Amino acid sequence: MSTITAVPASASVSADLRHVVVVSRKTPIALAIITALAALLYALAPRPGYTHFRFSESGDPVHVPTLTVDGMTTAWLSVVIITALVVVSVAYVAAKRKVPVWVPIVFALVAIVGFLAWAGAGSTAEYPVVSLLRGSMLLAVPLVFGAMGGVIGERAGVVNIAIESQLLFGAFGAAIFGSLTHNPYVGTLAAIVAGVLVALVLGVFAIKYRVDQIIVGVVLNVLVYGLTDFLYSQVLVPNGTTLNTTVRFERLAIPGLSQIPVIGPALFRQTILVYVMYITVPIVWFALYRTRWGLRLRAVGEHPQAADTVGIKVERVRYRALAIAGAVVGIGGAYYTMVSVQSFGREMTAGAGYIALAAVIFGKWDPVRAALAALLFGAATNLQGTLSVVGAPVPSQFMLMLPYVVTILAVAGFVGRSRAPAADGTPYIKE
Amino acid sequence: MSAEQTVAAQPRQQKEPEAGNNRWREALRRIVSGSWAVSLGAVILAVIVGSIMIAATDDGVRTAIGYFGSRPGDTFSAVGKAVGGAYAALFRGAVWDFHATSFTNAIRPLTNSLTQATPLITAGLGVAVGFRAGQFNIGGRGQMLMAAIAGGWIGFGLNLPPVVHMLVAIAAGIVGGAIWAGIAGLLKATTGAHEVIVTIMLNYVAFYILGYLLATPGLLQAPGSSNPKTAPMKPNAIMPHLLGGKFNLHWGFVFALVAVAFTWWLLERSKLGFQFRAVGENPAAARVAGIDVKRTTVYVMLVAGALVGLAGVTQVLGTTTTGFGDGIDAGVGFDAITVALLGRSTPLGVLGAAILFGAFRSGGATMQAAVGVPIEIVEVVQALIVLFIAAPPLVRAVFRLPQPGSRPRRTTSTAAEVAA
């Protein structure tokens, strides 16, 4: 029996290989599923009452009045809009064109607003829109830096599961040196060095000794967890005041831009790490797609043999890419002890590195899309705190679960076709 | 990984050097260049690094270094005292308590080690089965949590006769773990989603599902309590103690040994196991040979999840029977990966590696209590062991072991055989 089934199986596989995917139908399908789920939720569990969105904080130069809307009307309006977006994406696919990036972005924004309107209906508490945006941006900082590091490494052909350990070691290094010098800039520098160190260990084992990159990454995460836990209880706890009390970055308002209503206080009254994040994403994009370095790096990730043939030193490119990736992830690690809290805590990254990895895949190994995915995950994490404020009927655990479920759907291919760089994860053996 | 090495080793074993002297040299060379020598070297290297960390963070050593110039001997004796004391405590907590007055108390650490090893054995087998079939199951944590949910709910929520209750709960746990891993297998088979990413994500999903169930009255939360913890297991569902009430060791250890035997039979003697290994070695060749690769992928994850599930339900019904919270997996899911790697993905290797790690866990607790060295040092040493094992060239270079392919120059008879 097995021989009979084998023939069509192998035939279909070779057909798959020949079939070139130009347009993916998966985006409209995914959007349609989410739309249907939202409509189902609103139909089955209607919540009467009004929802309040507060757009201003005390001390804003321009006061924007609080918006009060009818919860269910807004929710159903959002369903109408996202249904229209589904139609738009179907039209693009029918015309054999790629669905542009703005469609899923607008879709996500409208769907979130509709969901918030539904969840907050009937509650007297107001949604603080500004702090909601600011919190999302802030929570996304380590994710975005982690995702940028992941993109750089994977584009060069090295899978970086060790983002988690680079973030954690960065936070650890920043805590010690930031506390010793009382200077958050020195702390951030230490975080960068710590991230590079972990990345180089990954490089030695993955590139020189050709150990399976996923194994090295997982083991490095365990190693850094153990190492920081050990040093934390042996060194940091007994010397808490000298070694583990940092001076955090101050919030810095950008003149002019921070005066814009709503967006200004949310995006441009942040710490310097957030501004660094704003410029890191376009820099990574430019470096990858518009410079000779980026071209070589991508060549090494897609077809190392061809790159070697034209004289590119594959191993050197990969080492450098990993070091740069480690530095970028390290900045993200500084967030924990230079922005978020004042001291290092046991395993304080709590799986953010894995979410960053998910953002890399969700963003299809593209820096801009990966950053947007990281922002979405940051917003989802931020949302659960906000929903408990307005007494929403959604248990916080399900909101916390959301990024992971979304990622599973993404890798399962429901959201477009995510294709890894061809040589991702394979060591290059020169012949 | 391991299969490749055994394949490479076989042709050498068939050749027998003629002279007796050569045979001994050949045997010695095979031992020191083999994978077991690398494993031992990796353990030694990791323990050395662990010693350095213990010495560097010890107060006595730091004080002695302060006057190193005048009395260097003090530093060395302080290092010896710190490291020696730590490892003596480790041994005392893991194998034999030489301070104890009665035999029962002296041998108790060994039984504790075996208790700690129990979930590591089965979970390690689950990861090892995946490795042999070319799949990387990082989802041990999620699979254990789902098994704990299923087995635990049966364990405290139902009233069944003795033995039956325990067996039903174990079966539920196994099914829970199998389903959770099966999702990853199914997604990989149907959509090509990488099992590493999916299993990592499923870990978190399971964690939050358990968190929700524990925080919601009427589900897993103990009645009349607001703590995120379940009610105690019913007496009929609890795995009985193996050596009487004085020792913690329970029947879960026997089940783990049965699982070792079963996994050995599955991988080495059964048709399904042959298909697993064939797909792991070369999926394309397996497909040509008539093996349904996609279906096999799902079966691999189901078997792997079932084994990890047994580990999860053992925790609930054997080790922590007074009700469990969201930390019930106790890091076993991740340690299982290191166990499987150290055990070279063979059932007996996993058994040995799990007992070693169980001893580390049990001894580490004593070490922390007795000499104040944090138990996390054990985590570091374990991770280093695996890192070194994964890079045999590094270990060979450090200990100057011969490469597996190299042959001694002087023995002309073997060289002639190679030429022939």
PDB file of C-alpha atoms in Angstrom, chain A residues 91-340:
ATOM      1  CA  ALA A  91      -9.263  42.225  -5.750  1.00  0.00           C
ATOM      2  CA  TYR A  92      -5.460  42.551  -5.677  1.00  0.00           C
ATOM      3  CA  VAL A  93      -5.027  38.792  -5.683  1.00  0.00           C
ATOM      4  CA  ALA A  94      -7.601  38.373  -8.462  1.00  0.00           C
ATOM      5  CA  ALA A  95      -5.612  40.879 -10.528  1.00  0.00           C
ATOM      6  CA  LYS A  96      -2.515  38.770  -9.820  1.00  0.00           C
ATOM      7  CA  ARG A  97      -0.867  41.556  -7.870  1.00  0.00           C
ATOM      8  CA  LYS A  98       0.736  41.541  -4.472  1.00  0.00           C
ATOM      9  CA  VAL A  99      -1.358  42.850  -1.603  1.00  0.00           C
ATOM     10  CA  PRO A 100       0.344  46.095  -0.519  1.00  0.00           C
ATOM     11  CA  VAL A 101       1.639  46.470   3.028  1.00  0.00           C
ATOM     12  CA  TRP A 102      -0.827  49.201   3.964  1.00  0.00           C
ATOM     13  CA  VAL A 103      -3.775  46.811   3.744  1.00  0.00           C
ATOM     14  CA  PRO A 104      -2.798  44.594   6.695  1.00  0.00           C
ATOM     15  CA  ILE A 105      -1.581  47.653   8.664  1.00  0.00           C
ATOM     16  CA  VAL A 106      -4.879  49.537   8.304  1.00  0.00           C
ATOM     17  CA  PHE A 107      -6.699  46.273   8.900  1.00  0.00           C
ATOM     18  CA  ALA A 108      -4.855  45.710  12.195  1.00  0.00           C
ATOM     19  CA  LEU A 109      -5.456  49.306  13.363  1.00  0.00           C
ATOM     20  CA  VAL A 110      -9.188  49.294  12.563  1.00  0.00           C
ATOM     21  CA  ALA A 111      -9.663  45.825  14.029  1.00  0.00           C
ATOM     22  CA  ILE A 112      -7.939  46.872  17.266  1.00  0.00           C
ATOM     23  CA  VAL A 113     -10.071  50.043  17.559  1.00  0.00           C
ATOM     24  CA  GLY A 114     -13.231  48.014  16.994  1.00  0.00           C
ATOM     25  CA  PHE A 115     -12.156  45.435  19.548  1.00  0.00           C
ATOM     26  CA  LEU A 116     -11.359  48.145  22.114  1.00  0.00           C
ATOM     27  CA  ALA A 117     -14.753  49.779  21.508  1.00  0.00           C
ATOM     28  CA  TRP A 118     -16.476  46.452  22.096  1.00  0.00           C
ATOM     29  CA  ALA A 119     -14.399  45.569  25.169  1.00  0.00           C
ATOM     30  CA  GLY A 120     -14.762  48.967  26.828  1.00  0.00           C
ATOM     31  CA  ALA A 121     -18.481  49.418  26.186  1.00  0.00           C
ATOM     32  CA  GLY A 122     -20.467  50.224  29.306  1.00  0.00           C
ATOM     33  CA  SER A 123     -17.372  50.962  31.369  1.00  0.00           C
ATOM     34  CA  THR A 124     -16.977  54.313  33.093  1.00  0.00           C
ATOM     35  CA  ALA A 125     -13.194  54.141  32.744  1.00  0.00           C
ATOM     36  CA  GLU A 126     -11.631  55.910  29.779  1.00  0.00           C
ATOM     37  CA  TYR A 127      -9.047  54.486  27.424  1.00  0.00           C
ATOM     38  CA  PRO A 128      -5.938  56.634  27.808  1.00  0.00           C
ATOM     39  CA  VAL A 129      -5.048  56.585  24.104  1.00  0.00           C
ATOM     40  CA  VAL A 130      -1.798  58.515  24.517  1.00  0.00           C
ATOM     41  CA  SER A 131      -0.340  56.278  27.191  1.00  0.00           C
ATOM     42  CA  LEU A 132      -1.655  53.259  25.290  1.00  0.00           C
ATOM     43  CA  LEU A 133       0.377  54.296  22.247  1.00  0.00           C
ATOM     44  CA  ARG A 134       3.385  55.278  24.339  1.00  0.00           C
ATOM     45  CA  GLY A 135       3.316  51.986  26.230  1.00  0.00           C
ATOM     46  CA  SER A 136       3.086  49.972  23.015  1.00  0.00           C
ATOM     47  CA  MET A 137       6.054  51.839  21.608  1.00  0.00           C
ATOM     48  CA  LEU A 138       8.050  51.301  24.784  1.00  0.00           C
ATOM     49  CA  LEU A 139       7.252  47.598  25.112  1.00  0.00           C
ATOM     50  CA  ALA A 140       8.200  47.145  21.475  1.00  0.00           C
ATOM     51  CA  VAL A 141      11.747  48.505  21.992  1.00  0.00           C
ATOM     52  CA  PRO A 142      13.479  45.226  22.939  1.00  0.00           C
ATOM     53  CA  LEU A 143      11.356  43.359  20.403  1.00  0.00           C
ATOM     54  CA  VAL A 144      12.288  45.706  17.548  1.00  0.00           C
ATOM     55  CA  PHE A 145      16.012  45.643  18.373  1.00  0.00           C
ATOM     56  CA  GLY A 146      15.858  41.877  18.805  1.00  0.00           C
ATOM     57  CA  ALA A 147      14.058  41.485  15.490  1.00  0.00           C
ATOM     58  CA  MET A 148      16.617  43.708  13.712  1.00  0.00           C
ATOM     59  CA  GLY A 149      19.416  41.528  15.072  1.00  0.00           C
ATOM     60  CA  GLY A 150      17.529  38.453  13.996  1.00  0.00           C
ATOM     61  CA  VAL A 151      16.989  39.803  10.480  1.00  0.00           C
ATOM     62  CA  ILE A 152      20.671  40.677  10.027  1.00  0.00           C
ATOM     63  CA  GLY A 153      21.846  37.269  11.287  1.00  0.00           C
ATOM     64  CA  GLU A 154      19.365  35.220   9.308  1.00  0.00           C
ATOM     65  CA  ARG A 155      19.917  37.212   6.129  1.00  0.00           C
ATOM     66  CA  ALA A 156      23.566  36.163   6.423  1.00  0.00           C
ATOM     67  CA  GLY A 157      22.490  32.551   6.899  1.00  0.00           C
ATOM     68  CA  VAL A 158      22.830  32.139  10.658  1.00  0.00           C
ATOM     69  CA  VAL A 159      19.653  31.354  12.600  1.00  0.00           C
ATOM     70  CA  ASN A 160      19.748  33.415  15.767  1.00  0.00           C
ATOM     71  CA  ILE A 161      17.672  31.608  18.412  1.00  0.00           C
ATOM     72  CA  ALA A 162      20.038  33.231  20.919  1.00  0.00           C
ATOM     73  CA  ILE A 163      18.330  36.652  20.683  1.00  0.00           C
ATOM     74  CA  GLU A 164      16.884  35.913  24.107  1.00  0.00           C
ATOM     75  CA  SER A 165      20.300  35.378  25.674  1.00  0.00           C
ATOM     76  CA  GLN A 166      21.732  38.454  23.927  1.00  0.00           C
ATOM     77  CA  LEU A 167      18.927  40.594  25.343  1.00  0.00           C
ATOM     78  CA  LEU A 168      19.368  39.127  28.824  1.00  0.00           C
ATOM     79  CA  PHE A 169      23.153  39.423  28.834  1.00  0.00           C
ATOM     80  CA  GLY A 170      22.838  42.963  27.491  1.00  0.00           C
ATOM     81  CA  ALA A 171      20.483  43.868  30.323  1.00  0.00           C
ATOM     82  CA  PHE A 172      22.903  42.265  32.781  1.00  0.00           C
ATOM     83  CA  GLY A 173      25.961  44.090  31.448  1.00  0.00           C
ATOM     84  CA  ALA A 174      24.070  47.379  31.339  1.00  0.00           C
ATOM     85  CA  ALA A 175      22.978  46.934  34.958  1.00  0.00           C
ATOM     86  CA  ILE A 176      26.511  46.404  36.254  1.00  0.00           C
ATOM     87  CA  PHE A 177      28.315  49.084  34.273  1.00  0.00           C
ATOM     88  CA  GLY A 178      25.422  51.514  34.421  1.00  0.00           C
ATOM     89  CA  SER A 179      25.409  51.174  38.212  1.00  0.00           C
ATOM     90  CA  LEU A 180      29.183  51.482  38.567  1.00  0.00           C
ATOM     91  CA  THR A 181      29.395  54.653  36.478  1.00  0.00           C
ATOM     92  CA  HIS A 182      25.916  56.096  37.166  1.00  0.00           C
ATOM     93  CA  ASN A 183      25.790  56.742  33.443  1.00  0.00           C
ATOM     94  CA  PRO A 184      23.125  55.136  31.250  1.00  0.00           C
ATOM     95  CA  TYR A 185      25.216  55.713  28.120  1.00  0.00           C
ATOM     96  CA  VAL A 186      28.065  53.618  29.529  1.00  0.00           C
ATOM     97  CA  GLY A 187      25.483  51.029  30.520  1.00  0.00           C
ATOM     98  CA  THR A 188      24.150  50.888  26.971  1.00  0.00           C
ATOM     99  CA  LEU A 189      27.691  50.530  25.666  1.00  0.00           C
ATOM    100  CA  ALA A 190      28.226  47.603  28.050  1.00  0.00           C
ATOM    101  CA  ALA A 191      24.978  46.071  26.801  1.00  0.00           C
ATOM    102  CA  ILE A 192      26.260  46.318  23.227  1.00  0.00           C
ATOM    103  CA  VAL A 193      29.528  44.617  24.203  1.00  0.00           C
ATOM    104  CA  ALA A 194      27.617  41.890  26.053  1.00  0.00           C
ATOM    105  CA  GLY A 195      25.378  41.279  23.034  1.00  0.00           C
ATOM    106  CA  VAL A 196      28.407  41.021  20.750  1.00  0.00           C
ATOM    107  CA  LEU A 197      30.080  38.563  23.131  1.00  0.00           C
ATOM    108  CA  VAL A 198      27.122  36.181  23.049  1.00  0.00           C
ATOM    109  CA  ALA A 199      26.880  36.593  19.270  1.00  0.00           C
ATOM    110  CA  LEU A 200      30.547  35.719  18.846  1.00  0.00           C
ATOM    111  CA  VAL A 201      30.186  32.563  20.948  1.00  0.00           C
ATOM    112  CA  LEU A 202      27.267  31.665  18.685  1.00  0.00           C
ATOM    113  CA  GLY A 203      29.483  32.427  15.705  1.00  0.00           C
ATOM    114  CA  VAL A 204      32.394  30.289  16.884  1.00  0.00           C
ATOM    115  CA  PHE A 205      30.193  27.260  17.408  1.00  0.00           C
ATOM    116  CA  ALA A 206      27.917  27.766  14.407  1.00  0.00           C
ATOM    117  CA  ILE A 207      30.488  28.926  11.858  1.00  0.00           C
ATOM    118  CA  LYS A 208      33.795  27.421  12.982  1.00  0.00           C
ATOM    119  CA  TYR A 209      32.633  24.166  14.557  1.00  0.00           C
ATOM    120  CA  ARG A 210      29.516  23.895  12.372  1.00  0.00           C
ATOM    121  CA  VAL A 211      27.304  22.855  15.239  1.00  0.00           C
ATOM    122  CA  ASP A 212      23.602  22.887  14.457  1.00  0.00           C
ATOM    123  CA  GLN A 213      22.713  26.558  14.863  1.00  0.00           C
ATOM    124  CA  ILE A 214      19.398  25.882  16.544  1.00  0.00           C
ATOM    125  CA  ILE A 215      21.074  23.662  19.132  1.00  0.00           C
ATOM    126  CA  VAL A 216      23.736  26.294  19.860  1.00  0.00           C
ATOM    127  CA  GLY A 217      21.071  28.966  20.149  1.00  0.00           C
ATOM    128  CA  VAL A 218      18.911  26.993  22.557  1.00  0.00           C
ATOM    129  CA  VAL A 219      21.889  25.921  24.651  1.00  0.00           C
ATOM    130  CA  LEU A 220      23.258  29.486  24.737  1.00  0.00           C
ATOM    131  CA  ASN A 221      19.917  30.670  26.082  1.00  0.00           C
ATOM    132  CA  VAL A 222      20.070  28.050  28.846  1.00  0.00           C
ATOM    133  CA  LEU A 223      23.712  28.953  29.520  1.00  0.00           C
ATOM    134  CA  VAL A 224      23.102  32.687  29.820  1.00  0.00           C
ATOM    135  CA  TYR A 225      20.019  32.105  31.977  1.00  0.00           C
ATOM    136  CA  GLY A 226      22.121  29.991  34.328  1.00  0.00           C
ATOM    137  CA  LEU A 227      25.114  32.326  34.228  1.00  0.00           C
ATOM    138  CA  THR A 228      23.147  35.485  34.962  1.00  0.00           C
ATOM    139  CA  ASP A 229      21.079  33.719  37.649  1.00  0.00           C
ATOM    140  CA  PHE A 230      24.275  32.495  39.294  1.00  0.00           C
ATOM    141  CA  LEU A 231      26.059  35.838  39.154  1.00  0.00           C
ATOM    142  CA  TYR A 232      22.889  37.649  40.192  1.00  0.00           C
ATOM    143  CA  SER A 233      22.561  35.728  43.449  1.00  0.00           C
ATOM    144  CA  GLN A 234      26.317  35.501  44.096  1.00  0.00           C
ATOM    145  CA  VAL A 235      27.440  39.004  43.115  1.00  0.00           C
ATOM    146  CA  LEU A 236      24.542  41.389  42.429  1.00  0.00           C
ATOM    147  CA  VAL A 237      22.341  40.650  45.426  1.00  0.00           C
ATOM    148  CA  PRO A 238      25.094  41.101  48.077  1.00  0.00           C
ATOM    149  CA  ASN A 239      26.286  44.301  46.347  1.00  0.00           C
ATOM    150  CA  GLY A 240      22.901  45.635  45.291  1.00  0.00           C
ATOM    151  CA  THR A 241      23.598  49.332  45.886  1.00  0.00           C
ATOM    152  CA  THR A 242      26.932  49.499  44.050  1.00  0.00           C
ATOM    153  CA  LEU A 243      26.393  46.983  41.248  1.00  0.00           C
ATOM    154  CA  ASN A 244      22.660  46.837  40.656  1.00  0.00           C
ATOM    155  CA  THR A 245      21.158  50.290  41.032  1.00  0.00           C
ATOM    156  CA  THR A 246      21.174  52.047  37.712  1.00  0.00           C
ATOM    157  CA  VAL A 247      20.464  55.592  36.657  1.00  0.00           C
ATOM    158  CA  ARG A 248      17.796  55.377  34.010  1.00  0.00           C
ATOM    159  CA  PHE A 249      17.500  57.383  30.799  1.00  0.00           C
ATOM    160  CA  GLU A 250      15.379  60.513  31.217  1.00  0.00           C
ATOM    161  CA  ARG A 251      12.451  61.146  28.929  1.00  0.00           C
ATOM    162  CA  LEU A 252      13.411  63.628  26.258  1.00  0.00           C
ATOM    163  CA  ALA A 253      10.810  65.749  24.487  1.00  0.00           C
ATOM    164  CA  ILE A 254      11.691  66.587  20.913  1.00  0.00           C
ATOM    165  CA  PRO A 255      10.913  70.294  20.394  1.00  0.00           C
ATOM    166  CA  GLY A 256       8.155  70.873  17.861  1.00  0.00           C
ATOM    167  CA  LEU A 257       7.278  67.263  17.168  1.00  0.00           C
ATOM    168  CA  SER A 258       6.235  66.619  20.750  1.00  0.00           C
ATOM    169  CA  GLN A 259       3.655  69.432  20.475  1.00  0.00           C
ATOM    170  CA  ILE A 260       1.569  67.476  17.939  1.00  0.00           C
ATOM    171  CA  PRO A 261      -1.683  66.418  19.602  1.00  0.00           C
ATOM    172  CA  VAL A 262      -1.977  62.724  20.570  1.00  0.00           C
ATOM    173  CA  ILE A 263       0.974  61.483  18.498  1.00  0.00           C
ATOM    174  CA  GLY A 264       3.457  63.992  19.900  1.00  0.00           C
ATOM    175  CA  PRO A 265       3.381  62.983  23.547  1.00  0.00           C
ATOM    176  CA  ALA A 266       3.112  59.307  22.607  1.00  0.00           C
ATOM    177  CA  LEU A 267       5.950  59.078  20.113  1.00  0.00           C
ATOM    178  CA  PHE A 268       8.207  62.071  20.729  1.00  0.00           C
ATOM    179  CA  ARG A 269       8.267  62.322  24.513  1.00  0.00           C
ATOM    180  CA  GLN A 270      10.254  59.164  25.009  1.00  0.00           C
ATOM    181  CA  THR A 271      13.724  58.107  26.104  1.00  0.00           C
ATOM    182  CA  ILE A 272      16.672  58.199  23.735  1.00  0.00           C
ATOM    183  CA  LEU A 273      16.539  54.420  23.174  1.00  0.00           C
ATOM    184  CA  VAL A 274      13.167  54.827  21.451  1.00  0.00           C
ATOM    185  CA  TYR A 275      14.597  57.494  19.128  1.00  0.00           C
ATOM    186  CA  VAL A 276      17.541  55.187  18.391  1.00  0.00           C
ATOM    187  CA  MET A 277      14.959  52.543  17.507  1.00  0.00           C
ATOM    188  CA  TYR A 278      13.231  54.952  15.076  1.00  0.00           C
ATOM    189  CA  ILE A 279      16.464  55.434  13.142  1.00  0.00           C
ATOM    190  CA  THR A 280      17.827  51.886  13.489  1.00  0.00           C
ATOM    191  CA  VAL A 281      15.055  50.340  11.415  1.00  0.00           C
ATOM    192  CA  PRO A 282      15.589  52.508   8.297  1.00  0.00           C
ATOM    193  CA  ILE A 283      19.370  52.188   8.715  1.00  0.00           C
ATOM    194  CA  VAL A 284      19.145  48.390   8.750  1.00  0.00           C
ATOM    195  CA  TRP A 285      16.831  48.503   5.743  1.00  0.00           C
ATOM    196  CA  PHE A 286      19.179  50.805   3.842  1.00  0.00           C
ATOM    197  CA  ALA A 287      22.269  48.801   4.794  1.00  0.00           C
ATOM    198  CA  LEU A 288      20.709  45.513   3.724  1.00  0.00           C
ATOM    199  CA  TYR A 289      19.199  46.631   0.419  1.00  0.00           C
ATOM    200  CA  ARG A 290      21.201  49.624  -0.746  1.00  0.00           C
ATOM    201  CA  THR A 291      24.821  49.005   0.220  1.00  0.00           C
ATOM    202  CA  ARG A 292      27.526  46.700  -1.039  1.00  0.00           C
ATOM    203  CA  TRP A 293      27.810  45.225   2.450  1.00  0.00           C
ATOM    204  CA  GLY A 294      24.107  44.325   2.408  1.00  0.00           C
ATOM    205  CA  LEU A 295      24.288  42.805  -1.051  1.00  0.00           C
ATOM    206  CA  ARG A 296      27.205  40.601   0.015  1.00  0.00           C
ATOM    207  CA  LEU A 297      25.479  39.668   3.229  1.00  0.00           C
ATOM    208  CA  ARG A 298      22.311  38.635   1.413  1.00  0.00           C
ATOM    209  CA  ALA A 299      24.325  36.723  -1.177  1.00  0.00           C
ATOM    210  CA  VAL A 300      26.016  34.775   1.600  1.00  0.00           C
ATOM    211  CA  GLY A 301      22.646  33.999   3.127  1.00  0.00           C
ATOM    212  CA  GLU A 302      21.020  32.884  -0.104  1.00  0.00           C
ATOM    213  CA  HIS A 303      23.806  31.091  -1.931  1.00  0.00           C
ATOM    214  CA  PRO A 304      27.116  30.959  -0.078  1.00  0.00           C
ATOM    215  CA  GLN A 305      28.788  28.891  -2.755  1.00  0.00           C
ATOM    216  CA  ALA A 306      28.058  31.450  -5.445  1.00  0.00           C
ATOM    217  CA  ALA A 307      29.199  34.222  -3.118  1.00  0.00           C
ATOM    218  CA  ASP A 308      32.431  32.361  -2.456  1.00  0.00           C
ATOM    219  CA  THR A 309      32.983  31.876  -6.175  1.00  0.00           C
ATOM    220  CA  VAL A 310      32.970  35.618  -6.787  1.00  0.00           C
ATOM    221  CA  GLY A 311      35.451  36.140  -3.984  1.00  0.00           C
ATOM    222  CA  ILE A 312      33.316  36.986  -0.967  1.00  0.00           C
ATOM    223  CA  LYS A 313      34.741  35.570   2.258  1.00  0.00           C
ATOM    224  CA  VAL A 314      31.646  33.736   3.492  1.00  0.00           C
ATOM    225  CA  GLU A 315      32.783  33.039   7.044  1.00  0.00           C
ATOM    226  CA  ARG A 316      34.083  36.573   7.595  1.00  0.00           C
ATOM    227  CA  VAL A 317      30.836  38.116   6.329  1.00  0.00           C
ATOM    228  CA  ARG A 318      28.872  35.847   8.652  1.00  0.00           C
ATOM    229  CA  TYR A 319      31.033  36.650  11.680  1.00  0.00           C
ATOM    230  CA  ARG A 320      30.692  40.387  11.056  1.00  0.00           C
ATOM    231  CA  ALA A 321      26.962  40.125  10.485  1.00  0.00           C
ATOM    232  CA  LEU A 322      26.566  38.229  13.755  1.00  0.00           C
ATOM    233  CA  ALA A 323      28.669  40.766  15.654  1.00  0.00           C
ATOM    234  CA  ILE A 324      26.590  43.652  14.310  1.00  0.00           C
ATOM    235  CA  ALA A 325      23.405  41.722  15.064  1.00  0.00           C
ATOM    236  CA  GLY A 326      24.623  41.116  18.605  1.00  0.00           C
ATOM    237  CA  ALA A 327      25.347  44.815  19.055  1.00  0.00           C
ATOM    238  CA  VAL A 328      21.862  45.775  17.859  1.00  0.00           C
ATOM    239  CA  VAL A 329      20.197  43.198  20.121  1.00  0.00           C
ATOM    240  CA  GLY A 330      22.387  44.416  22.977  1.00  0.00           C
ATOM    241  CA  ILE A 331      20.888  47.934  22.687  1.00  0.00           C
ATOM    242  CA  GLY A 332      17.501  46.264  23.091  1.00  0.00           C
ATOM    243  CA  GLY A 333      18.810  44.535  26.211  1.00  0.00           C
ATOM    244  CA  ALA A 334      19.745  47.910  27.691  1.00  0.00           C
ATOM    245  CA  TYR A 335      16.034  48.767  27.627  1.00  0.00           C
ATOM    246  CA  TYR A 336      15.392  46.477  30.596  1.00  0.00           C
ATOM    247  CA  THR A 337      17.832  48.067  33.028  1.00  0.00           C
ATOM    248  CA  MET A 338      18.262  51.548  31.521  1.00  0.00           C
ATOM    249  CA  VAL A 339      14.615  52.386  30.754  1.00  0.00           C
ATOM    250  CA  SER A 340      12.159  49.867  32.164  1.00  0.00           C
TER     251      SER A 340
END
